Coordinates of N, CA and C in Angstrom, one line a residue:
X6 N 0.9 -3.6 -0.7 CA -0.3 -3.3 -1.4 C -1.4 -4.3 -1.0
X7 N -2.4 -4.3 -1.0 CA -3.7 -4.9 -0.2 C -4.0 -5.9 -1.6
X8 N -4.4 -6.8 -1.2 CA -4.4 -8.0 -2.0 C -5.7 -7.8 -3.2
X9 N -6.7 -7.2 -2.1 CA -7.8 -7.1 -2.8 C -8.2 -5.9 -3.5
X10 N -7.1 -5.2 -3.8 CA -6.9 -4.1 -4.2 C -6.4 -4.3 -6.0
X11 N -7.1 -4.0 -7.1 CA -6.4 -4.8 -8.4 C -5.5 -3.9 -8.5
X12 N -4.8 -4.6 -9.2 CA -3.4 -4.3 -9.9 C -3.6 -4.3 -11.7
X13 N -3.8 -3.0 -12.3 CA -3.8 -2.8 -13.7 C -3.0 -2.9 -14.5
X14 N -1.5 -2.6 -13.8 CA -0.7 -2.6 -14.7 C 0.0 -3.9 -14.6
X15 N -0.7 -5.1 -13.4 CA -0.2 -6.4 -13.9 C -0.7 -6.9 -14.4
X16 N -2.2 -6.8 -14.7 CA -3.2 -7.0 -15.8 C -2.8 -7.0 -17.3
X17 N -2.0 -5.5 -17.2 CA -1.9 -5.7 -18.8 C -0.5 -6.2 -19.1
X18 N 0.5 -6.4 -18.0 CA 1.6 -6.8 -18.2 C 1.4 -8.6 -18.4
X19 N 0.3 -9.0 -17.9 CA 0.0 -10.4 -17.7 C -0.2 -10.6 -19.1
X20 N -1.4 -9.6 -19.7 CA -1.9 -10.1 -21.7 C -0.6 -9.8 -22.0
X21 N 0.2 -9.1 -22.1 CA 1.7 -8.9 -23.0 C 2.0 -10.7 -22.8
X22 N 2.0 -11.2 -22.0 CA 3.0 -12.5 -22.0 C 1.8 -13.8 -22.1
X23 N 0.7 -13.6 -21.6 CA 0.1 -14.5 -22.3 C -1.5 -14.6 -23.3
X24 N -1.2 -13.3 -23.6 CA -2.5 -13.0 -24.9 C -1.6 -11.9 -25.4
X25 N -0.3 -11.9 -25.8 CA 0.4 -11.3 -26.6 C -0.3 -10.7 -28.0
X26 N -0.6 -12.3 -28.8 CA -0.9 -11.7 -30.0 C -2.1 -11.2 -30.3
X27 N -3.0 -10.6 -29.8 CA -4.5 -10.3 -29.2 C -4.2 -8.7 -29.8
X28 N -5.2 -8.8 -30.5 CA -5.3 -6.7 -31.0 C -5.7 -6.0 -30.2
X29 N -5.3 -4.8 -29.4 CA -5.3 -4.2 -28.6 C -6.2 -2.7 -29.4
X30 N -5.1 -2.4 -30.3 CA -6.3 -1.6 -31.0 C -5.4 -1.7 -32.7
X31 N -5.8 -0.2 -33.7 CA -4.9 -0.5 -34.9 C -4.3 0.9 -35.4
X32 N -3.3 1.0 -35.6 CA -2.7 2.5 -36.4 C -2.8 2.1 -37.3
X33 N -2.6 3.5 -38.3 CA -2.6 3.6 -39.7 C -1.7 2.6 -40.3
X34 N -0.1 2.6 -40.0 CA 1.0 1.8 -40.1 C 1.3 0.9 -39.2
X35 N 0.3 0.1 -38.5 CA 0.9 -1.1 -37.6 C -0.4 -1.0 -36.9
X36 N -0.3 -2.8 -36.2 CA -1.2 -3.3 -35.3 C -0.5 -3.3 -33.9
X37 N -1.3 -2.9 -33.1 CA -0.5 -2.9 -31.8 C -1.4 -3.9 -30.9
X38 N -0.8 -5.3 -30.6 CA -1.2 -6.2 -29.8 C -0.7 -5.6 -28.9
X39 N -1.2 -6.6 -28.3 CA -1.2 -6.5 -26.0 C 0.0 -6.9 -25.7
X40 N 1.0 -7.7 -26.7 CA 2.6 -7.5 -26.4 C 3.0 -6.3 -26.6
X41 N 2.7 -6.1 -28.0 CA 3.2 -4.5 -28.7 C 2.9 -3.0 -27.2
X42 N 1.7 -3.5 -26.9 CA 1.0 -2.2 -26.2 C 2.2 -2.2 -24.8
X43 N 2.2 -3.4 -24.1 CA 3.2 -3.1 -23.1 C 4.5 -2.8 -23.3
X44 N 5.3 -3.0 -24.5 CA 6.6 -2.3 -24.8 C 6.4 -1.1 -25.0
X45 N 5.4 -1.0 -25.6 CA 5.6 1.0 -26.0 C 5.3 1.7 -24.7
X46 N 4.3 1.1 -23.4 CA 4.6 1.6 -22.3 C 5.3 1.7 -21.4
X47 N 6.5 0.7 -21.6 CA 7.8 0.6 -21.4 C 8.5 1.2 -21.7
X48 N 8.5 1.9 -23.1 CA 9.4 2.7 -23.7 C 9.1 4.3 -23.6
X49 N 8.1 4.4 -23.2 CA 7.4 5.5 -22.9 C 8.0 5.7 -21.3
X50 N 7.7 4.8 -20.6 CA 8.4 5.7 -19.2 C 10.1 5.8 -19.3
X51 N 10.7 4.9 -19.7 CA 11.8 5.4 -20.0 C 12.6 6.4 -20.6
X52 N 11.3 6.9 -21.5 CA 11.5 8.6 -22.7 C 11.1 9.8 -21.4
X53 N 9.9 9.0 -20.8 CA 9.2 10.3 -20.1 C 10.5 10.7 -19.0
X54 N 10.9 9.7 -18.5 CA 12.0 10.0 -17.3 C 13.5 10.6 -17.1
X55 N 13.9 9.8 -18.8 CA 15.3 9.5 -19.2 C 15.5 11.0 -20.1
X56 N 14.6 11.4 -21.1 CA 14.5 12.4 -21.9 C 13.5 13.4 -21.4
X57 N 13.1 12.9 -21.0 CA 11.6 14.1 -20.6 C 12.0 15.1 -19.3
X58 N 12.4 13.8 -18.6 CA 13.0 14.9 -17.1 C 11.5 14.6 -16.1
X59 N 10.9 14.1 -16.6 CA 9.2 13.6 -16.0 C 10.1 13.1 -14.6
X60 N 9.8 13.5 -12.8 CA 9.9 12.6 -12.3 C 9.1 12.6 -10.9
X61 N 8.9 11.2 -10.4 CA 7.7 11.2 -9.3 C 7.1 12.1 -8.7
X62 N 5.7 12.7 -8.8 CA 5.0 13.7 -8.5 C 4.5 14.8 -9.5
X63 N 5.2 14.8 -10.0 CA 5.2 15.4 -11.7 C 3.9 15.2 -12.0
X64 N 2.9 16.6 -12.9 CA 2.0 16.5 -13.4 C 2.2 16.5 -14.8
X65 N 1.5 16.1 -15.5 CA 1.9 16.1 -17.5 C 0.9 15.9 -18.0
X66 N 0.8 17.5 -18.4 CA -0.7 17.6 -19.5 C -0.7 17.0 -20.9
X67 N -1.9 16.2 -21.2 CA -2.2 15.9 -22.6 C -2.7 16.6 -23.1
X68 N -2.4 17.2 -24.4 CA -3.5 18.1 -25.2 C -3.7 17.5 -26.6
X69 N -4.8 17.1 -26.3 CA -5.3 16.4 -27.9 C -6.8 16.1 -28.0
X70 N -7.3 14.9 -28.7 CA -8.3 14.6 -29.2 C -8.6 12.7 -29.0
X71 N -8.2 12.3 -28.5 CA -8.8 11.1 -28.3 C -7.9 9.7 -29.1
X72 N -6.6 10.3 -29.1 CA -5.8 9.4 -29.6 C -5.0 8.2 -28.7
X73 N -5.3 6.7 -29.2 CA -4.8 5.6 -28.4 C -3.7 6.4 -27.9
X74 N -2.4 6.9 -28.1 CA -1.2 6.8 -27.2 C -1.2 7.6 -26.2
X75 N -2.5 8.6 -25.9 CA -2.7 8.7 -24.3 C -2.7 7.7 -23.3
X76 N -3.1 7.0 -24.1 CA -3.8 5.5 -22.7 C -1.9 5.1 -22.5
X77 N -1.1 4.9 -23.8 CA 0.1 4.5 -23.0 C 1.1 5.5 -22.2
X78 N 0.7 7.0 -22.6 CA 1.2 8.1 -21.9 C 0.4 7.9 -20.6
X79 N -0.5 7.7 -20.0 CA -1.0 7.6 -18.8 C -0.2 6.3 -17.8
X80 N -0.5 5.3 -18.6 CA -0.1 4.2 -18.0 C 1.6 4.6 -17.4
X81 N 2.6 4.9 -18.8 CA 3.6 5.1 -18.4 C 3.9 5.8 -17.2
X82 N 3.4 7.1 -17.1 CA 3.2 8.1 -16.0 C 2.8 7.3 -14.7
X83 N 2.1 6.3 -14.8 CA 1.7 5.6 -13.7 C 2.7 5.5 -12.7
X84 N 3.6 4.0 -14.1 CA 4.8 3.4 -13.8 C 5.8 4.3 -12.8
X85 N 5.9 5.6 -13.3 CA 7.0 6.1 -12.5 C 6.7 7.0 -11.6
X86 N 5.5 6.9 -11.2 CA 4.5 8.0 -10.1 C 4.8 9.4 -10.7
X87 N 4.4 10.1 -11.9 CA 3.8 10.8 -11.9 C 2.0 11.1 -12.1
X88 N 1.3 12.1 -12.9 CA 0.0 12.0 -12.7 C 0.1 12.8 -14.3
X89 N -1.1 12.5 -14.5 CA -1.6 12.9 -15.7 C -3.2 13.7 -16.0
X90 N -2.9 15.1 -16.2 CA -4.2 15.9 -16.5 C -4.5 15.8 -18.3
X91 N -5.3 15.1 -18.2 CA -5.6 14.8 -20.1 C -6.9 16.1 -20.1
X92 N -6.6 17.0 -21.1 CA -7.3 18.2 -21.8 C -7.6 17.8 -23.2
X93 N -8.9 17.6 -22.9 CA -9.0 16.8 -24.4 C -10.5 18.0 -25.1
X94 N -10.2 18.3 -26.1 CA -11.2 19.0 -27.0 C -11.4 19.7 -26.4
X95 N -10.8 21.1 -25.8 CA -10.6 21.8 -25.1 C -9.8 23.4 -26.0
X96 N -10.5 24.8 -25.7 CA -9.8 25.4 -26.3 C -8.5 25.9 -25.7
X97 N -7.7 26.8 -26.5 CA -6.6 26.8 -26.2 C -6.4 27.9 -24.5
X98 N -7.4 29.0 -24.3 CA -7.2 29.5 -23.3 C -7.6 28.4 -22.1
X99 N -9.0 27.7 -22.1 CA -8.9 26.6 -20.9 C -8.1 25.8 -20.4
X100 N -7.1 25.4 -21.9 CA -6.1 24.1 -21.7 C -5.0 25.0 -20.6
X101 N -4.8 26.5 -21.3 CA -3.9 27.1 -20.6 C -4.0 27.1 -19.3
X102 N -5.1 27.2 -18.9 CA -6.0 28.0 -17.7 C -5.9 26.3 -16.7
X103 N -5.8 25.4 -17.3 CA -5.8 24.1 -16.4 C -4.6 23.7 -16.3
X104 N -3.7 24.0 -17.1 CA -2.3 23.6 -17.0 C -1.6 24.3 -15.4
X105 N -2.0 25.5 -15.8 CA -1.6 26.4 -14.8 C -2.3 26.4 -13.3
X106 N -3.4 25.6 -13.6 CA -4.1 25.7 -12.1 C -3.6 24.5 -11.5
X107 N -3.6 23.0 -12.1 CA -3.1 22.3 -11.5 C -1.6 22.1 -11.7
X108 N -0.8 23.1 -12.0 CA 0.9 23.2 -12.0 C 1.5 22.2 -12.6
X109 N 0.9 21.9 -14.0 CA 1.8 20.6 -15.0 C 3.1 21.4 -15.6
X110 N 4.3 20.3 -15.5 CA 5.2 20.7 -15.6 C 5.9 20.5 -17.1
X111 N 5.1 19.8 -18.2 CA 5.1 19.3 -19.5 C 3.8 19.1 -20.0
X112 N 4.0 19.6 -21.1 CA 2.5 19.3 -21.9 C 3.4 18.6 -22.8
X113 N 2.3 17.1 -22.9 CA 2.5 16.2 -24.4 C 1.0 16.4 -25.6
X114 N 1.5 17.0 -26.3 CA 0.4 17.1 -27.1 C 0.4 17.0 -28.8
X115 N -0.8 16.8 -29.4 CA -1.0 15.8 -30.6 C -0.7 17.1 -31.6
X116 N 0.2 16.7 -32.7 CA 0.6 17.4 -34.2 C -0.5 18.8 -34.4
X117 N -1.6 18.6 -34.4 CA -2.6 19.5 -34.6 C -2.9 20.6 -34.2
X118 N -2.2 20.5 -32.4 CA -2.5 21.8 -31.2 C -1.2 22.6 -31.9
X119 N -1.7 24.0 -31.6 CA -0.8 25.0 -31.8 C 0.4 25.4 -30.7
X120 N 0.8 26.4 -31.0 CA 2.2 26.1 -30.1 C 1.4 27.0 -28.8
X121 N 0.4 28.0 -29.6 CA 0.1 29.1 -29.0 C -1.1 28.8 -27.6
X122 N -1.5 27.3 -27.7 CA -1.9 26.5 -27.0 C -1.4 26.5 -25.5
X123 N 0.2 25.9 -25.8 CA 0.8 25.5 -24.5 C 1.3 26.8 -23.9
X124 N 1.9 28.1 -24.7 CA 1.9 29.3 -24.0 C 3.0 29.0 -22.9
X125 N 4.7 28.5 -23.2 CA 5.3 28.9 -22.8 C 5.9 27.6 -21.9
X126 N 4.4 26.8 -21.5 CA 4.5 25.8 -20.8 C 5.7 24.6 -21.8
X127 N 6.9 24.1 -21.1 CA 7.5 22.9 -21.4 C 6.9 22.1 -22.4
X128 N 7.0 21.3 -23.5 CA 6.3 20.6 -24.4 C 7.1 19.4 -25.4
X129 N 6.6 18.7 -25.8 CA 6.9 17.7 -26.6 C 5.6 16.9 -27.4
X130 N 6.1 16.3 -28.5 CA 4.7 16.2 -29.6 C 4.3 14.4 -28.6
X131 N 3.4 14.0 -28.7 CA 3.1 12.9 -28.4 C 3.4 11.8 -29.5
X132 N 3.4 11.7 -30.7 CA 4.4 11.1 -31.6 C 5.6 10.9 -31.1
X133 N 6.4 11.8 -30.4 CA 7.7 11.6 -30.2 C 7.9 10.4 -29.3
X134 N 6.8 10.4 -28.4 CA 6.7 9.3 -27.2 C 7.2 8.2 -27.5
X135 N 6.9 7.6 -28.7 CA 7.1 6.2 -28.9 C 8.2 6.5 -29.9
X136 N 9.2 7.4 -30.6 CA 9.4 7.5 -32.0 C 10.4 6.5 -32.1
X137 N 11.4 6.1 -31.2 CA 12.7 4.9 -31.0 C 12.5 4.6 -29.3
X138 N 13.7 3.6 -29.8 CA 13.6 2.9 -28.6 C 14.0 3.7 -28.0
X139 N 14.0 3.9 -25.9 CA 15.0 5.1 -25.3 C 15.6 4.1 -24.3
X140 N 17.0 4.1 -24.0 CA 17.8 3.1 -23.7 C 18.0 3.6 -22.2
X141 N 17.0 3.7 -21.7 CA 17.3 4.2 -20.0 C 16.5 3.2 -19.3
X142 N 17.0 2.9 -17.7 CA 16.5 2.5 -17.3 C 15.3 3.2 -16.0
X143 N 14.4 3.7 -16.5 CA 13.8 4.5 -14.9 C 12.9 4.0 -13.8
X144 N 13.3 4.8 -13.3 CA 13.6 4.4 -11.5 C 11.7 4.2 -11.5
X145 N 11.2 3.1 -11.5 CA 9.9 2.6 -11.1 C 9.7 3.0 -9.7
X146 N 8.5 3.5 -9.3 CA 8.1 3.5 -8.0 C 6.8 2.3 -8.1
X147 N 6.7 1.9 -6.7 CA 5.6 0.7 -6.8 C 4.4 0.7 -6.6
X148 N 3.8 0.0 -7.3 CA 2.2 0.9 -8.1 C 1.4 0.6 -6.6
X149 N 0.7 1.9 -6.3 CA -0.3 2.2 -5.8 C -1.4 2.7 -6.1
X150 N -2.0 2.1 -6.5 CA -4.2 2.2 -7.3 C -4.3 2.7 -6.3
X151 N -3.9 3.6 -4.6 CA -4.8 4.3 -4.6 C -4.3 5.6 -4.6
X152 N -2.9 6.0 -5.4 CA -2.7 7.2 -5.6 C -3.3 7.6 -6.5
X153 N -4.1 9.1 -6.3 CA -4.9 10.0 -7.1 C -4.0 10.5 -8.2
X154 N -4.1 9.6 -9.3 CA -2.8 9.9 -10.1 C -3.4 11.0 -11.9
X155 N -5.1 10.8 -11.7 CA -5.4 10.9 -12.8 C -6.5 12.4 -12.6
X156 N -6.8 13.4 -13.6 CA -7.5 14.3 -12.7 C -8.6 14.6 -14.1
X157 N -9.9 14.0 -13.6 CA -11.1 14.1 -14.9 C -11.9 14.7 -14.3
X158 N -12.4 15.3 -15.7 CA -13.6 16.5 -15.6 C -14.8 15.7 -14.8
X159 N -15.6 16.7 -14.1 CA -16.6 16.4 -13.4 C -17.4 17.3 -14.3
X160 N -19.2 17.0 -13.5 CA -20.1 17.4 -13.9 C -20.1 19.0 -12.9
X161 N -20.5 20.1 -13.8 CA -20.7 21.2 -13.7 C -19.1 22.5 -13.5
X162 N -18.4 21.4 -14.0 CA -17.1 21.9 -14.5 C -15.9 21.2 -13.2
X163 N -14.5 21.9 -13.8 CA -13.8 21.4 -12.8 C -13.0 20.2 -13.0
X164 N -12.4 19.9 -12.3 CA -11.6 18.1 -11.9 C -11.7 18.1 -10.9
X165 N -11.3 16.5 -10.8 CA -11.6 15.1 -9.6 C -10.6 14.4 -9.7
X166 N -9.5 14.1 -8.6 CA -8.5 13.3 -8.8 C -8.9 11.8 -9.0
X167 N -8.5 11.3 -9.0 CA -8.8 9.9 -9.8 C -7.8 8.8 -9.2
X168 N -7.9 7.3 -8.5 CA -6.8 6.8 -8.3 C -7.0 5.0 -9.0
X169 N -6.2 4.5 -9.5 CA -6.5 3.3 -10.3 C -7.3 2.6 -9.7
X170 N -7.6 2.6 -8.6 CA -8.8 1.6 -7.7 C -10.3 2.3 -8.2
X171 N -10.3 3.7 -7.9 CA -11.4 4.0 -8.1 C -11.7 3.7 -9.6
X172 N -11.0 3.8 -10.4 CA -11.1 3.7 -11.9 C -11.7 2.3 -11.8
X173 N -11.1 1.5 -11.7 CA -10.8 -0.2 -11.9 C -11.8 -1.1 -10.6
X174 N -11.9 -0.8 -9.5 CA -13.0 -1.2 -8.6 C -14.2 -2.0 -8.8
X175 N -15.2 -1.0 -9.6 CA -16.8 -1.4 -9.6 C -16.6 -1.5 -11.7
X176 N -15.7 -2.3 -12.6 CA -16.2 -2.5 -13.9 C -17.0 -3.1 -14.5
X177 N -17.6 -3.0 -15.3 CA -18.6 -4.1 -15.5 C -18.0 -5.3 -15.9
X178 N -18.7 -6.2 -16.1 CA -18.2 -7.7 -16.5 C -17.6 -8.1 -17.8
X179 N -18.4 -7.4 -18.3 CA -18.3 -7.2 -20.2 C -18.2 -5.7 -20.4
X180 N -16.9 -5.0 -21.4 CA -16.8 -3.8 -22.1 C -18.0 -3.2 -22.7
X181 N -18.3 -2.0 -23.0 CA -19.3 -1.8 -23.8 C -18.8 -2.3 -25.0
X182 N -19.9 -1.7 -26.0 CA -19.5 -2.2 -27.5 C -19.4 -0.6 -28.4
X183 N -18.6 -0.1 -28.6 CA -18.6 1.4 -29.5 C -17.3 1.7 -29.7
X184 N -17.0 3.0 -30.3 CA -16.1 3.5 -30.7 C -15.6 4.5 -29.7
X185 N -14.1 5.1 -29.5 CA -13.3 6.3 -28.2 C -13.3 7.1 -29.7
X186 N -14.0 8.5 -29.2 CA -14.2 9.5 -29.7 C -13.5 10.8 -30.0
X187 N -13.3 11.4 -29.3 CA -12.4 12.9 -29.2 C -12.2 13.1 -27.9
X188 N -12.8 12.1 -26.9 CA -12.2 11.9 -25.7 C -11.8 10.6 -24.9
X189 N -10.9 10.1 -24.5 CA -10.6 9.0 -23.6 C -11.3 8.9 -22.5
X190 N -10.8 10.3 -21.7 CA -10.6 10.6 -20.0 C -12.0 11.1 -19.5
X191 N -13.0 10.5 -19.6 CA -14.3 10.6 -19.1 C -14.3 9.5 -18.5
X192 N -15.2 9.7 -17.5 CA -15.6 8.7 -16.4 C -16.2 7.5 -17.1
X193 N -17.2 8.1 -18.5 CA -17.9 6.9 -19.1 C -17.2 6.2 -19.6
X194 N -16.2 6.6 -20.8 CA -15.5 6.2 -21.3 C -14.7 5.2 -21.3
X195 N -14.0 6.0 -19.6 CA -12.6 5.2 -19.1 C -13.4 3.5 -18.4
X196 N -14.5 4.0 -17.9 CA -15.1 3.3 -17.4 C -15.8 2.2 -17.4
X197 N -16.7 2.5 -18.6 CA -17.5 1.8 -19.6 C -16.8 0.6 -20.5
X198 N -16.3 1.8 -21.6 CA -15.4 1.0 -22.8 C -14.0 0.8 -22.4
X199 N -13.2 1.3 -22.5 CA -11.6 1.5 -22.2 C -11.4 0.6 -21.1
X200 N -11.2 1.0 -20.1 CA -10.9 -0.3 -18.8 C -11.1 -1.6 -18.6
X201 N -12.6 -1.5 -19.3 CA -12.9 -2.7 -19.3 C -12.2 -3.8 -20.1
X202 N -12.3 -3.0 -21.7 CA -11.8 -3.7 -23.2 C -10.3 -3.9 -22.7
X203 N -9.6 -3.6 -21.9 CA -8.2 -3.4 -21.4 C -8.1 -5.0 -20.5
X204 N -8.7 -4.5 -19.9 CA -8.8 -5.9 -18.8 C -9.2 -6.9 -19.8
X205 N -10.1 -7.2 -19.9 CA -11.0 -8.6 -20.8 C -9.9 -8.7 -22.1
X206 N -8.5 -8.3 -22.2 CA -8.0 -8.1 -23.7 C -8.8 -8.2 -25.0
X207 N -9.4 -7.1 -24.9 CA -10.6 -7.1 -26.3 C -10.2 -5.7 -26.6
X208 N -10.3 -5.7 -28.4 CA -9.6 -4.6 -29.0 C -10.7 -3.2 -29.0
X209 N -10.1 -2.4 -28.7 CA -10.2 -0.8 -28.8 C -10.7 -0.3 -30.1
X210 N -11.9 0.4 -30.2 CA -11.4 0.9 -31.8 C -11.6 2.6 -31.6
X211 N -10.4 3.2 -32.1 CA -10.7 4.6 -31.9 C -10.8 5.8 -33.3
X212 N -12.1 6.3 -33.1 CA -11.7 7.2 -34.5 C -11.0 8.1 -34.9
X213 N -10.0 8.6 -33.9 CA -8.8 9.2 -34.0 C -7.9 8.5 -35.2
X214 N -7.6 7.3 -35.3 CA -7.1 6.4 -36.3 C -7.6 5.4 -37.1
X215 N -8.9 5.5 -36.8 CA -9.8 4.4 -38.2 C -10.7 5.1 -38.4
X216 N -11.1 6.1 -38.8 CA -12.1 6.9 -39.3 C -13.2 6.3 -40.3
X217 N -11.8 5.5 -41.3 CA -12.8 5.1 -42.4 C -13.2 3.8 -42.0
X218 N -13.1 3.1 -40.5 CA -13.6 1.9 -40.6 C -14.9 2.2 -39.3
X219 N -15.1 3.4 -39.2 CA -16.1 3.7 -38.4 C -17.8 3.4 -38.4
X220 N -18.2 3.0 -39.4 CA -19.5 2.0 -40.1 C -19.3 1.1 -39.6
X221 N -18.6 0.2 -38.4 CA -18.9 -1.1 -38.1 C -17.8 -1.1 -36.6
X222 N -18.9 -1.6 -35.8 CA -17.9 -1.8 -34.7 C -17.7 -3.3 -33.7

């Protein structure tokens, strides 16, 4: 891998061991520091691989609304080279209609979506992701920021594959300051707020899970 090429997922493997106790973001029942955050994407490619059947190449749809454990559903997916189409606030015939065009072989999606959603397609609740530990070890492939691993909406419809360099490349110096909404996987978003707040270990706040603390950011 090319030196000057960043590496994200040593980034955040680096805050796990030395800005551990640093708030990453908050659930209803627990704080997830920047140690916490890299075990559960630990635990998460192990579930995606070991139970899931997820393996290198593999696409795996999100269907939800803008909840932190996409970001560790993505990352995990990273870890073991597959790719991730996030369908976020999206109705149920388009989600279908994208599943199918770009050939996802698993939808992970949030308590809320219907079943009539995934339409047949393979599935698992995204709660489950993290629900226990999963005692596998899987087969890591070695990270490449410039595989097109991520596939976000463009302007005038459509997707754009996406590869951690281009994500991570040109970030600004300092995160924005606001709240992740009903979507993650926008260019602004990931771009702006998320990546950045990731890198600089500065906490996340998303109103997917703090709703009532949304008056102050």
């Amino acid at each position: 891998m090319n030196a000057s090429v960043p590496s994200f997922l040593f980034v955040l493997q680096g805050h796990a061991h030395e800005r551990g106790e640093r708030l990453a973001h908050v659930l209803s029942d627990r704080d997830i520091t920047y140690r916490r955050l890299w075990s559960r994407i630990e635990r998460a490619s192990a579930r995606l691989q070991g139970e899931w059947g997820v393996q290198a190449g593999d696409t795996v749809a999100y269907i939800g609304a803008g909840h932190p454990d996409a970001i560790v559903l993505y990352f995990a997916l990273l870890r073991i080279g597959a790719s991730l189409l996030p369908l976020e606030a999206m109705t149920a015939a388009d989600a279908r209609a994208a599943c199918k065009r770009h050939g996802a072989s698993l939808a992970v999606h949030e308590d809320n979506v219907s079943e009539a959603t995934i339409d047949g397609l393979p599935s698992q609740r995204l709660e489950m992701l993290l629900d226990d530990w999963c005692h596998f070890e899987p087969v890591l492939v070695p990270e490449d920021p410039m595989r097109e691993a991520l596939w976000l909406p463009v302007e005038g419809g459509g997707r754009e594959a996406n590869s951690l360099y281009q994500l991570t490349a040109a970030l600004p110096d300092a995160p924005r300051t606001g709240w992740v909404g009903d979507r993650i996987f926008t260019p602004d978003i990931l771009g702006r707020l998320v990546l950045p707040s990731l890198r600089h270990a500065r906490r996340l706040f998303f109103s997917a899970t703090e709703p009532q603390q949304r008056t102050g950011s």
